[in-house]
mmCIF file of C-alpha atoms in Angstrom:
data_model
loop_
_atom_site.group_PDB
_atom_site.id
_atom_site.type_symbol
_atom_site.label_atom_id
_atom_site.label_comp_id
_atom_site.label_asym_id
_atom_site.label_seq_id
_atom_site.Cartn_x
_atom_site.Cartn_y
_atom_site.Cartn_z
ATOM 1 C CA MET A 1 -27.820 5.279 -18.657
ATOM 2 C CA LYS A 2 -26.505 7.627 -16.155
ATOM 3 C CA ARG A 3 -24.348 5.958 -13.807
ATOM 4 C CA ALA A 4 -23.539 6.908 -10.194
ATOM 5 C CA ILE A 5 -21.173 5.090 -7.448
ATOM 6 C CA VAL A 6 -22.255 5.326 -3.713
ATOM 7 C CA LEU A 7 -19.326 4.538 -1.214
ATOM 8 C CA PHE A 8 -21.254 3.130 1.974
ATOM 9 C CA GLY A 9 -19.631 3.697 5.006
ATOM 10 C CA HIS A 10 -20.169 3.324 8.736
ATOM 11 C CA GLY A 11 -19.890 6.756 9.990
ATOM 12 C CA SER A 12 -18.616 8.238 13.122
ATOM 13 C CA ARG A 13 -18.749 11.235 15.529
ATOM 14 C CA ASP A 14 -15.328 12.370 14.234
ATOM 15 C CA PRO A 15 -15.813 14.488 11.375
ATOM 16 C CA ALA A 16 -12.173 13.665 10.357
ATOM 17 C CA TRP A 17 -13.052 9.890 10.029
ATOM 18 C CA ARG A 18 -14.297 10.007 6.653
ATOM 19 C CA ARG A 19 -11.120 11.291 5.014
ATOM 20 C CA PRO A 20 -10.236 8.262 3.410
ATOM 21 C CA MET A 21 -13.505 7.831 2.101
ATOM 22 C CA ASP A 22 -13.258 11.272 0.592
ATOM 23 C CA ALA A 23 -10.165 10.184 -0.940
ATOM 24 C CA VAL A 24 -11.789 7.154 -2.726
ATOM 25 C CA ALA A 25 -14.481 9.449 -4.116
ATOM 26 C CA ALA A 26 -12.072 11.994 -5.185
ATOM 27 C CA ALA A 27 -9.946 9.380 -6.980
ATOM 28 C CA ILE A 28 -12.957 8.015 -8.843
ATOM 29 C CA ARG A 29 -13.817 11.350 -9.933
ATOM 30 C CA SER A 30 -10.307 11.953 -11.155
ATOM 31 C CA ARG A 31 -10.388 8.369 -13.151
ATOM 32 C CA ASP A 32 -14.093 9.082 -14.163
ATOM 33 C CA PRO A 33 -15.310 12.505 -14.104
ATOM 34 C CA ASP A 34 -18.659 11.388 -15.925
ATOM 35 C CA THR A 35 -19.604 9.088 -13.163
ATOM 36 C CA ALA A 36 -21.061 10.455 -10.139
ATOM 37 C CA VAL A 37 -19.855 10.120 -7.077
ATOM 38 C CA VAL A 38 -21.527 10.270 -3.356
ATOM 39 C CA CYS A 39 -20.561 8.919 0.227
ATOM 40 C CA ALA A 40 -23.361 7.572 2.425
ATOM 41 C CA PHE A 41 -23.043 6.382 6.031
ATOM 42 C CA LEU A 42 -24.968 3.862 8.405
ATOM 43 C CA GLU A 43 -24.812 6.207 11.266
ATOM 44 C CA PHE A 44 -23.579 9.386 12.801
ATOM 45 C CA THR A 45 -22.662 11.023 9.522
ATOM 46 C CA ASP A 46 -25.381 12.243 6.835
ATOM 47 C CA PRO A 47 -26.664 11.362 4.513
ATOM 48 C CA ASP A 48 -27.716 7.888 5.197
ATOM 49 C CA LEU A 49 -27.998 5.482 2.068
ATOM 50 C CA PRO A 50 -31.778 5.444 1.328
ATOM 51 C CA SER A 51 -31.430 9.429 1.075
ATOM 52 C CA ALA A 52 -28.314 9.436 -0.818
ATOM 53 C CA ILE A 53 -29.815 7.062 -3.741
ATOM 54 C CA ALA A 54 -33.096 8.898 -3.568
ATOM 55 C CA GLU A 55 -31.227 12.367 -4.626
ATOM 56 C CA LEU A 56 -29.356 10.572 -7.225
ATOM 57 C CA ALA A 57 -32.509 9.020 -8.449
ATOM 58 C CA ARG A 58 -34.191 12.618 -8.628
ATOM 59 C CA SER A 59 -30.956 13.822 -10.300
ATOM 60 C CA GLY A 60 -31.529 11.370 -13.417
ATOM 61 C CA VAL A 61 -29.168 8.596 -12.338
ATOM 62 C CA THR A 62 -30.599 5.272 -13.578
ATOM 63 C CA ALA A 63 -27.851 2.754 -12.411
ATOM 64 C CA ILE A 64 -25.972 2.915 -9.275
ATOM 65 C CA ARG A 65 -23.082 0.795 -7.799
ATOM 66 C CA VAL A 66 -22.701 0.622 -4.040
ATOM 67 C CA LEU A 67 -19.154 -0.246 -2.552
ATOM 68 C CA PRO A 68 -19.384 -1.195 1.065
ATOM 69 C CA MET A 69 -16.719 0.410 2.671
ATOM 70 C CA PHE A 70 -16.152 -1.992 5.272
ATOM 71 C CA LEU A 71 -13.217 -4.431 6.009
ATOM 72 C CA GLY A 72 -15.063 -6.843 8.190
ATOM 73 C CA VAL A 73 -18.154 -8.443 6.975
ATOM 74 C CA GLY A 74 -20.720 -8.800 9.661
ATOM 75 C CA THR A 75 -23.934 -7.445 10.784
ATOM 76 C CA HIS A 76 -23.596 -3.889 8.951
ATOM 77 C CA ALA A 77 -22.636 -5.652 5.596
ATOM 78 C CA ARG A 78 -25.032 -8.596 5.705
ATOM 79 C CA ALA A 79 -27.822 -7.334 7.693
ATOM 80 C CA ASP A 80 -28.235 -3.853 7.583
ATOM 81 C CA LEU A 81 -27.015 -2.885 4.393
ATOM 82 C CA PRO A 82 -29.584 -5.062 2.181
ATOM 83 C CA LYS A 83 -32.548 -3.493 4.457
ATOM 84 C CA LEU A 84 -31.366 -0.011 3.193
ATOM 85 C CA ILE A 85 -30.868 -1.079 0.020
ATOM 86 C CA ALA A 86 -34.492 -2.446 0.148
ATOM 87 C CA ILE A 87 -35.822 0.961 1.413
ATOM 88 C CA ALA A 88 -34.141 2.694 -1.259
ATOM 89 C CA GLN A 89 -35.567 0.275 -4.008
ATOM 90 C CA GLU A 90 -38.938 0.834 -2.616
ATOM 91 C CA ARG A 91 -38.465 4.424 -3.092
ATOM 92 C CA ALA A 92 -36.917 4.395 -6.494
ATOM 93 C CA PRO A 93 -38.091 1.003 -8.238
ATOM 94 C CA ASP A 94 -36.919 1.705 -11.854
ATOM 95 C CA LEU A 95 -33.609 2.407 -10.511
ATOM 96 C CA LEU A 96 -30.912 -0.269 -11.130
ATOM 97 C CA ILE A 97 -29.249 -0.973 -7.901
ATOM 98 C CA GLU A 98 -26.057 -3.180 -7.643
ATOM 99 C CA VAL A 99 -24.305 -3.784 -4.531
ATOM 100 C CA ALA A 100 -20.519 -4.764 -4.899
ATOM 101 C CA PRO A 101 -18.866 -7.271 -2.290
ATOM 102 C CA ALA A 102 -17.659 -5.466 0.771
ATOM 103 C CA VAL A 103 -14.100 -3.672 0.548
ATOM 104 C CA GLY A 104 -12.387 -6.614 2.567
ATOM 105 C CA GLU A 105 -14.106 -9.640 0.611
ATOM 106 C CA HIS A 106 -11.926 -8.335 -2.566
ATOM 107 C CA GLU A 107 -9.115 -10.577 -3.099
ATOM 108 C CA GLU A 108 -6.831 -7.661 -4.522
ATOM 109 C CA VAL A 109 -7.509 -5.550 -1.209
ATOM 110 C CA VAL A 110 -6.557 -8.871 0.744
ATOM 111 C CA GLN A 111 -3.272 -9.168 -1.193
ATOM 112 C CA LEU A 112 -2.465 -5.450 -0.968
ATOM 113 C CA LEU A 113 -3.076 -5.402 2.773
ATOM 114 C CA ALA A 114 -0.888 -8.181 3.386
ATOM 115 C CA GLU A 115 1.946 -6.408 1.320
ATOM 116 C CA ILE A 116 1.404 -3.560 3.154
ATOM 117 C CA ALA A 117 1.717 -5.246 6.276
ATOM 118 C CA LEU A 118 4.866 -6.631 5.432
ATOM 119 C CA ARG A 119 6.717 -3.669 4.572
ATOM 120 C CA ARG A 120 9.572 -2.859 6.712
ATOM 121 C CA THR A 121 10.255 0.860 7.775
ATOM 122 C CA ALA A 122 13.253 0.055 9.552
ATOM 123 C CA MET B 1 15.522 -9.976 15.859
ATOM 124 C CA LYS B 2 12.319 -11.609 15.668
ATOM 125 C CA ARG B 3 9.406 -10.102 13.673
ATOM 126 C CA ALA B 4 5.764 -10.202 14.020
ATOM 127 C CA ILE B 5 2.890 -8.282 12.366
ATOM 128 C CA VAL B 6 -0.560 -7.366 14.206
ATOM 129 C CA LEU B 7 -3.225 -6.846 12.420
ATOM 130 C CA PHE B 8 -5.631 -4.350 14.778
ATOM 131 C CA GLY B 9 -9.173 -4.528 13.983
ATOM 132 C CA HIS B 10 -12.474 -3.164 15.476
ATOM 133 C CA GLY B 11 -14.158 -6.617 16.215
ATOM 134 C CA SER B 12 -17.750 -7.671 16.579
ATOM 135 C CA ARG B 13 -20.398 -9.676 18.215
ATOM 136 C CA ASP B 14 -20.843 -11.822 14.508
ATOM 137 C CA PRO B 15 -18.192 -14.610 14.347
ATOM 138 C CA ALA B 16 -18.142 -14.158 10.317
ATOM 139 C CA TRP B 17 -16.939 -10.327 10.816
ATOM 140 C CA ARG B 18 -13.234 -11.108 11.102
ATOM 141 C CA ARG B 19 -13.017 -13.477 7.688
ATOM 142 C CA PRO B 20 -11.390 -10.921 5.926
ATOM 143 C CA MET B 21 -8.877 -10.181 8.407
ATOM 144 C CA ASP B 22 -8.184 -14.102 8.768
ATOM 145 C CA ALA B 23 -7.396 -13.763 4.924
ATOM 146 C CA VAL B 24 -4.943 -10.980 5.019
ATOM 147 C CA ALA B 25 -3.239 -12.845 8.135
ATOM 148 C CA ALA B 26 -3.289 -15.996 5.849
ATOM 149 C CA ALA B 27 -1.724 -14.176 2.743
ATOM 150 C CA ILE B 28 0.771 -12.710 5.072
ATOM 151 C CA ARG B 29 1.889 -16.083 6.161
ATOM 152 C CA SER B 30 1.855 -17.208 2.792
ATOM 153 C CA ARG B 31 3.979 -14.612 1.461
ATOM 154 C CA ASP B 32 6.799 -14.800 4.452
ATOM 155 C CA PRO B 33 6.229 -17.719 6.471
ATOM 156 C CA ASP B 34 8.812 -16.699 9.118
ATOM 157 C CA THR B 35 6.959 -13.786 10.179
ATOM 158 C CA ALA B 36 4.483 -14.396 13.070
ATOM 159 C CA VAL B 37 0.977 -13.020 12.453
ATOM 160 C CA VAL B 38 -2.025 -12.464 14.854
ATOM 161 C CA CYS B 39 -5.182 -10.619 14.968
ATOM 162 C CA ALA B 40 -5.945 -8.196 17.876
ATOM 163 C CA PHE B 41 -9.161 -6.218 18.625
ATOM 164 C CA LEU B 42 -10.556 -3.432 20.085
ATOM 165 C CA GLU B 43 -13.716 -4.857 21.254
ATOM 166 C CA PHE B 44 -16.253 -7.728 21.355
ATOM 167 C CA THR B 45 -13.525 -10.473 19.766
ATOM 168 C CA ASP B 46 -10.430 -11.463 21.578
ATOM 169 C CA PRO B 47 -7.657 -11.194 21.929
ATOM 170 C CA ASP B 48 -7.320 -7.406 22.960
ATOM 171 C CA LEU B 49 -4.098 -5.731 21.813
ATOM 172 C CA PRO B 50 -1.799 -5.315 24.677
ATOM 173 C CA SER B 51 -2.535 -9.213 25.375
ATOM 174 C CA ALA B 52 -1.773 -10.183 21.857
ATOM 175 C CA ILE B 53 1.590 -8.060 21.818
ATOM 176 C CA ALA B 54 2.426 -9.580 25.332
ATOM 177 C CA GLU B 55 1.833 -13.038 23.980
ATOM 178 C CA LEU B 56 4.016 -12.155 21.027
ATOM 179 C CA ALA B 57 6.781 -10.946 23.448
ATOM 180 C CA ARG B 58 6.780 -14.087 25.644
ATOM 181 C CA SER B 59 7.041 -15.912 22.347
ATOM 182 C CA GLY B 60 10.699 -14.437 21.784
ATOM 183 C CA VAL B 61 9.318 -11.509 19.190
ATOM 184 C CA THR B 62 11.315 -8.602 19.593
ATOM 185 C CA ALA B 63 9.685 -6.408 16.810
ATOM 186 C CA ILE B 64 6.376 -5.792 16.061
ATOM 187 C CA ARG B 65 4.558 -3.742 13.319
ATOM 188 C CA VAL B 66 0.883 -3.158 14.213
ATOM 189 C CA LEU B 67 -1.552 -2.532 10.924
ATOM 190 C CA PRO B 68 -4.443 -0.768 11.906
ATOM 191 C CA MET B 69 -7.430 -2.309 10.038
ATOM 192 C CA PHE B 70 -9.727 0.691 10.036
ATOM 193 C CA LEU B 71 -10.858 2.353 6.455
ATOM 194 C CA GLY B 72 -11.907 5.524 8.641
ATOM 195 C CA VAL B 73 -9.542 7.415 10.832
ATOM 196 C CA GLY B 74 -11.346 8.267 13.932
ATOM 197 C CA THR B 75 -11.474 8.107 17.329
ATOM 198 C CA HIS B 76 -10.394 4.198 17.209
ATOM 199 C CA ALA B 77 -7.194 4.801 15.295
ATOM 200 C CA ARG B 78 -5.980 8.455 16.785
ATOM 201 C CA ALA B 79 -7.153 8.092 20.366
ATOM 202 C CA ASP B 80 -7.902 4.197 21.424
ATOM 203 C CA LEU B 81 -4.849 2.838 19.429
ATOM 204 C CA PRO B 82 -2.074 4.970 20.891
ATOM 205 C CA LYS B 83 -3.462 4.125 24.339
ATOM 206 C CA LEU B 84 -3.531 0.743 23.751
ATOM 207 C CA ILE B 85 0.132 0.750 22.178
ATOM 208 C CA ALA B 86 1.189 2.653 25.556
ATOM 209 C CA ILE B 87 -0.316 0.163 27.812
ATOM 210 C CA ALA B 88 1.552 -2.852 25.651
ATOM 211 C CA GLN B 89 4.991 -0.902 25.521
ATOM 212 C CA GLU B 90 4.709 -0.639 29.302
ATOM 213 C CA ARG B 91 4.452 -4.075 29.697
ATOM 214 C CA ALA B 92 7.308 -4.964 27.362
ATOM 215 C CA PRO B 93 9.767 -2.205 27.643
ATOM 216 C CA ASP B 94 12.282 -3.528 25.299
ATOM 217 C CA LEU B 95 9.852 -4.623 22.572
ATOM 218 C CA LEU B 96 10.119 -2.614 19.431
ATOM 219 C CA ILE B 97 6.573 -1.384 18.442
ATOM 220 C CA GLU B 98 5.775 0.449 14.939
ATOM 221 C CA VAL B 99 2.459 1.280 14.269
ATOM 222 C CA ALA B 100 1.787 1.624 10.446
ATOM 223 C CA PRO B 101 -0.573 4.350 9.205
ATOM 224 C CA ALA B 102 -4.244 2.820 8.891
ATOM 225 C CA VAL B 103 -5.154 0.950 6.272
ATOM 226 C CA GLY B 104 -7.621 3.652 4.612
ATOM 227 C CA GLU B 105 -4.553 6.411 4.712
ATOM 228 C CA HIS B 106 -2.391 4.128 2.539
ATOM 229 C CA GLU B 107 -2.765 5.874 -1.240
ATOM 230 C CA GLU B 108 -2.153 2.399 -2.870
ATOM 231 C CA VAL B 109 -5.568 1.349 -1.015
ATOM 232 C CA VAL B 110 -7.511 4.431 -1.811
ATOM 233 C CA GLN B 111 -6.712 4.014 -5.540
ATOM 234 C CA LEU B 112 -7.480 -0.080 -5.456
ATOM 235 C CA LEU B 113 -10.821 1.173 -3.844
ATOM 236 C CA ALA B 114 -11.369 3.698 -6.634
ATOM 237 C CA GLU B 115 -10.817 1.218 -9.487
ATOM 238 C CA ILE B 116 -12.791 -1.538 -7.711
ATOM 239 C CA ALA B 117 -15.589 1.082 -7.109
ATOM 240 C CA LEU B 118 -15.764 2.072 -11.004
ATOM 241 C CA ARG B 119 -15.972 -1.481 -12.298
ATOM 242 C CA ARG B 120 -18.860 -2.611 -14.109
ATOM 243 C CA THR B 121 -20.310 -5.927 -13.517
ATOM 244 C CA ALA B 122 -23.209 -5.295 -16.515
#
């Protein structure tokens, strides 16, 4: 089984916007050089999610874990994402696609953000 | 010095969107019941940032730490937020307002998201 991770974020007209996503992708590569990692976006930034997944499938990937890079869980995470996953799955029926809970839904993320919020710089 | 934390997020038409932000606010209250915590939003969801900060100042808060709840760092974090902080500061000149780096700019967040992305559920 050849695995890949897709970080799925909103996208922005601002090219600097994606830097934290690229940093997460780099941290994943550094932790596990054998897992392919790509970023994909809902709008403004390429590639879109079905294209990114199709490209991974073409390269021989057989299992994909999608991490939705959304702190809030609204229309993008609960409606747009499942539709895009369905499109991707239709294009690559044999591909195993797992969608993780959105970043903001992980209790450890919630606790880390609370800790950061409480830090005093002065 | 009476301190408060403001979690500043994008906002959404979807009322469920803010649940992770409310979870972070609850985690902060649970860690430090003496620090006031409020959520404020760029659009769609009330209150806006200057209103939230003005309300805290009226309640006797003298120092505020704003945590921008943005994973990407684009126009919202780098242009909209400083403008809103300037408006808030003008309304409450004596208030100490500190703006933390956006959530996506914290190295610990980047590393935690990399760790979560690499988890295997199957």
